[in-house]
């Protein structure tokens, strides 16, 4: 097979570069010559006309790819769905990671704020918590006592009016506190 001559010509260095580039995008299963030559482009790079060449070749490639897309719409639709699902998974994972780091940041900030509180304020917070806990325990003990008394009175005589009266009397003083 004979060697092809180089088509690169340089008239003046730095001013004009002219060469022909063949790029063939061939599908492995495409055997027809028409499919092979469809994507051949004559790319002429000039220092002045570079943008025009790119636009011309882009339009030609776009029209060829558009025709192929219309011919194989089923496969292309499945391919697009798969690509968008991967993009969606990526965005979802990114959002979850962002929320996780934001939550960790907030926790760290709250710890830092609590750590910087004075010892007196920390003691006041602890005292408030202990006081609330003692109130809850006292209220629970009172309710346990009331229910124990109700069980004893129910064994002796079953009087629904008396039970309602005891419950209403116990709830009224606790709500007035």
PDB file of C-alpha atoms in Angstrom, residues 4-138:
ATOM      1  CA  UNK A   4      -0.164   9.081   1.194  1.00  0.00           C
ATOM      2  CA  UNK A   5       1.644  12.363   0.725  1.00  0.00           C
ATOM      3  CA  UNK A   6       1.502  14.806   3.588  1.00  0.00           C
ATOM      4  CA  UNK A   7      -0.957  17.562   2.801  1.00  0.00           C
ATOM      5  CA  UNK A   8       0.356  20.010   5.363  1.00  0.00           C
ATOM      6  CA  UNK A   9       1.659  23.101   3.653  1.00  0.00           C
ATOM      7  CA  UNK A  10       3.329  25.971   5.394  1.00  0.00           C
ATOM      8  CA  UNK A  11       3.689  29.080   3.229  1.00  0.00           C
ATOM      9  CA  UNK A  12       4.887  31.393   5.937  1.00  0.00           C
ATOM     10  CA  UNK A  13       5.563  30.096   9.434  1.00  0.00           C
ATOM     11  CA  UNK A  14       3.067  31.391  11.964  1.00  0.00           C
ATOM     12  CA  UNK A  15       0.618  32.806   9.405  1.00  0.00           C
ATOM     13  CA  UNK A  16      -0.984  29.980   7.533  1.00  0.00           C
ATOM     14  CA  UNK A  17      -1.487  26.348   8.415  1.00  0.00           C
ATOM     15  CA  UNK A  18      -3.443  24.295   5.981  1.00  0.00           C
ATOM     16  CA  UNK A  19      -4.037  20.623   6.319  1.00  0.00           C
ATOM     17  CA  UNK A  20      -6.728  18.099   5.759  1.00  0.00           C
ATOM     18  CA  UNK A  21      -7.862  15.955   8.624  1.00  0.00           C
ATOM     19  CA  UNK A  22     -10.143  13.010   8.242  1.00  0.00           C
ATOM     20  CA  UNK A  23     -11.962  11.956  11.333  1.00  0.00           C
ATOM     21  CA  UNK A  24     -14.059   8.884  10.989  1.00  0.00           C
ATOM     22  CA  UNK A  25     -16.538   8.095  13.700  1.00  0.00           C
ATOM     23  CA  UNK A  26     -17.571   4.571  12.866  1.00  0.00           C
ATOM     24  CA  UNK A  27     -19.915   2.383  14.762  1.00  0.00           C
ATOM     25  CA  UNK A  28     -18.499  -1.136  15.149  1.00  0.00           C
ATOM     26  CA  UNK A  29     -21.507  -2.602  13.408  1.00  0.00           C
ATOM     27  CA  UNK A  30     -21.647  -0.103  10.546  1.00  0.00           C
ATOM     28  CA  UNK A  31     -20.395  -1.739   7.381  1.00  0.00           C
ATOM     29  CA  UNK A  32     -21.808   0.470   4.667  1.00  0.00           C
ATOM     30  CA  UNK A  33     -19.460   2.948   3.033  1.00  0.00           C
ATOM     31  CA  UNK A  34     -22.071   5.639   3.340  1.00  0.00           C
ATOM     32  CA  UNK A  35     -21.980   5.342   7.129  1.00  0.00           C
ATOM     33  CA  UNK A  36     -18.195   5.540   7.114  1.00  0.00           C
ATOM     34  CA  UNK A  37     -17.943   8.613   4.947  1.00  0.00           C
ATOM     35  CA  UNK A  38     -20.832  10.454   6.538  1.00  0.00           C
ATOM     36  CA  UNK A  39     -18.619  11.841   9.301  1.00  0.00           C
ATOM     37  CA  UNK A  40     -15.580  12.719   7.168  1.00  0.00           C
ATOM     38  CA  UNK A  41     -14.787  16.420   7.399  1.00  0.00           C
ATOM     39  CA  UNK A  42     -12.335  18.634   5.624  1.00  0.00           C
ATOM     40  CA  UNK A  43     -10.991  20.795   8.399  1.00  0.00           C
ATOM     41  CA  UNK A  44      -8.977  23.763   7.238  1.00  0.00           C
ATOM     42  CA  UNK A  45      -7.374  25.655  10.052  1.00  0.00           C
ATOM     43  CA  UNK A  46      -6.452  29.235   9.299  1.00  0.00           C
ATOM     44  CA  UNK A  47      -5.457  31.696  11.921  1.00  0.00           C
ATOM     45  CA  UNK A  48      -8.246  34.000  10.687  1.00  0.00           C
ATOM     46  CA  UNK A  49     -10.964  31.462   9.878  1.00  0.00           C
ATOM     47  CA  UNK A  50     -10.704  29.091  12.839  1.00  0.00           C
ATOM     48  CA  UNK A  51     -14.073  30.000  14.338  1.00  0.00           C
ATOM     49  CA  UNK A  52     -15.859  29.771  10.978  1.00  0.00           C
ATOM     50  CA  UNK A  53     -14.388  26.317  10.403  1.00  0.00           C
ATOM     51  CA  UNK A  54     -15.459  25.091  13.841  1.00  0.00           C
ATOM     52  CA  UNK A  55     -18.996  26.393  13.335  1.00  0.00           C
ATOM     53  CA  UNK A  56     -19.273  24.857   9.847  1.00  0.00           C
ATOM     54  CA  UNK A  57     -18.042  21.463  11.008  1.00  0.00           C
ATOM     55  CA  UNK A  58     -20.224  21.578  14.127  1.00  0.00           C
ATOM     56  CA  UNK A  59     -23.343  22.237  12.055  1.00  0.00           C
ATOM     57  CA  UNK A  60     -22.532  19.390   9.688  1.00  0.00           C
ATOM     58  CA  UNK A  61     -21.815  16.985  12.533  1.00  0.00           C
ATOM     59  CA  UNK A  62     -24.971  18.095  14.340  1.00  0.00           C
ATOM     60  CA  UNK A  63     -27.167  17.459  11.300  1.00  0.00           C
ATOM     61  CA  UNK A  64     -25.632  14.001  10.799  1.00  0.00           C
ATOM     62  CA  UNK A  65     -26.044  13.081  14.458  1.00  0.00           C
ATOM     63  CA  UNK A  66     -29.612  14.407  14.411  1.00  0.00           C
ATOM     64  CA  UNK A  67     -30.445  12.131  11.474  1.00  0.00           C
ATOM     65  CA  UNK A  68     -28.909   9.143  13.278  1.00  0.00           C
ATOM     66  CA  UNK A  69     -30.843   9.993  16.420  1.00  0.00           C
ATOM     67  CA  UNK A  70     -34.120  10.044  14.509  1.00  0.00           C
ATOM     68  CA  UNK A  71     -33.321   6.665  12.946  1.00  0.00           C
ATOM     69  CA  UNK A  72     -32.501   4.949  16.267  1.00  0.00           C
ATOM     70  CA  UNK A  73     -34.993   6.673  18.575  1.00  0.00           C
ATOM     71  CA  UNK A  74     -35.717   3.633  20.772  1.00  0.00           C
ATOM     72  CA  UNK A  75     -32.119   2.950  21.708  1.00  0.00           C
ATOM     73  CA  UNK A  76     -31.396   6.649  22.131  1.00  0.00           C
ATOM     74  CA  UNK A  77     -34.399   7.116  24.416  1.00  0.00           C
ATOM     75  CA  UNK A  78     -33.230   4.285  26.667  1.00  0.00           C
ATOM     76  CA  UNK A  79     -29.718   5.712  26.632  1.00  0.00           C
ATOM     77  CA  UNK A  80     -30.971   9.175  27.596  1.00  0.00           C
ATOM     78  CA  UNK A  81     -33.060   7.745  30.452  1.00  0.00           C
ATOM     79  CA  UNK A  82     -30.041   5.860  31.797  1.00  0.00           C
ATOM     80  CA  UNK A  83     -27.811   8.936  31.598  1.00  0.00           C
ATOM     81  CA  UNK A  84     -30.380  11.127  33.357  1.00  0.00           C
ATOM     82  CA  UNK A  85     -30.884   8.504  36.074  1.00  0.00           C
ATOM     83  CA  UNK A  86     -27.136   8.505  36.755  1.00  0.00           C
ATOM     84  CA  UNK A  87     -27.176  12.293  36.871  1.00  0.00           C
ATOM     85  CA  UNK A  88     -30.144  12.192  39.265  1.00  0.00           C
ATOM     86  CA  UNK A  89     -28.388   9.714  41.551  1.00  0.00           C
ATOM     87  CA  UNK A  90     -25.286  11.886  41.559  1.00  0.00           C
ATOM     88  CA  UNK A  91     -27.286  15.004  42.432  1.00  0.00           C
ATOM     89  CA  UNK A  92     -29.212  13.116  45.130  1.00  0.00           C
ATOM     90  CA  UNK A  93     -26.038  11.815  46.741  1.00  0.00           C
ATOM     91  CA  UNK A  94     -24.506  15.270  46.585  1.00  0.00           C
ATOM     92  CA  UNK A  95     -27.573  16.751  48.325  1.00  0.00           C
ATOM     93  CA  UNK A  96     -27.554  14.063  51.031  1.00  0.00           C
ATOM     94  CA  UNK A  97     -23.857  14.621  51.661  1.00  0.00           C
ATOM     95  CA  UNK A  98     -24.451  18.385  51.830  1.00  0.00           C
ATOM     96  CA  UNK A  99     -27.284  17.931  54.349  1.00  0.00           C
ATOM     97  CA  UNK A 100     -25.112  15.576  56.418  1.00  0.00           C
ATOM     98  CA  UNK A 101     -22.201  18.010  56.585  1.00  0.00           C
ATOM     99  CA  UNK A 102     -24.572  20.893  57.336  1.00  0.00           C
ATOM    100  CA  UNK A 103     -26.065  18.922  60.255  1.00  0.00           C
ATOM    101  CA  UNK A 104     -22.601  18.035  61.573  1.00  0.00           C
ATOM    102  CA  UNK A 105     -21.613  21.694  61.320  1.00  0.00           C
ATOM    103  CA  UNK A 106     -24.688  22.784  63.297  1.00  0.00           C
ATOM    104  CA  UNK A 107     -24.001  20.171  65.996  1.00  0.00           C
ATOM    105  CA  UNK A 108     -20.398  21.315  66.267  1.00  0.00           C
ATOM    106  CA  UNK A 109     -21.462  24.936  66.493  1.00  0.00           C
ATOM    107  CA  UNK A 110     -23.958  24.181  69.257  1.00  0.00           C
ATOM    108  CA  UNK A 111     -21.318  22.234  71.179  1.00  0.00           C
ATOM    109  CA  UNK A 112     -18.930  25.165  70.855  1.00  0.00           C
ATOM    110  CA  UNK A 113     -21.574  27.617  72.084  1.00  0.00           C
ATOM    111  CA  UNK A 114     -22.436  25.399  75.051  1.00  0.00           C
ATOM    112  CA  UNK A 115     -18.751  24.916  75.839  1.00  0.00           C
ATOM    113  CA  UNK A 116     -18.128  28.654  75.860  1.00  0.00           C
ATOM    114  CA  UNK A 117     -20.925  29.353  78.319  1.00  0.00           C
ATOM    115  CA  UNK A 118     -19.640  30.343  81.702  1.00  0.00           C
ATOM    116  CA  UNK A 119     -19.524  27.781  84.501  1.00  0.00           C
ATOM    117  CA  UNK A 120     -22.235  29.700  86.330  1.00  0.00           C
ATOM    118  CA  UNK A 121     -24.596  29.483  83.370  1.00  0.00           C
ATOM    119  CA  UNK A 122     -23.853  25.775  83.007  1.00  0.00           C
ATOM    120  CA  UNK A 123     -24.647  25.250  86.678  1.00  0.00           C
ATOM    121  CA  UNK A 124     -27.904  27.210  86.265  1.00  0.00           C
ATOM    122  CA  UNK A 125     -28.867  24.996  83.313  1.00  0.00           C
ATOM    123  CA  UNK A 126     -28.077  21.848  85.310  1.00  0.00           C
ATOM    124  CA  UNK A 127     -30.052  23.142  88.302  1.00  0.00           C
ATOM    125  CA  UNK A 128     -33.066  23.910  86.083  1.00  0.00           C
ATOM    126  CA  UNK A 129     -32.949  20.440  84.576  1.00  0.00           C
ATOM    127  CA  UNK A 130     -32.685  18.798  88.004  1.00  0.00           C
ATOM    128  CA  UNK A 131     -35.555  20.938  89.316  1.00  0.00           C
ATOM    129  CA  UNK A 132     -37.781  19.971  86.367  1.00  0.00           C
ATOM    130  CA  UNK A 133     -36.862  16.324  86.849  1.00  0.00           C
ATOM    131  CA  UNK A 134     -37.757  16.530  90.559  1.00  0.00           C
ATOM    132  CA  UNK A 135     -41.137  18.118  89.674  1.00  0.00           C
ATOM    133  CA  UNK A 136     -41.889  15.313  87.223  1.00  0.00           C
ATOM    134  CA  UNK A 137     -40.939  12.654  89.761  1.00  0.00           C
ATOM    135  CA  UNK A 138     -43.098  14.299  92.459  1.00  0.00           C
TER     136      UNK A 138
END
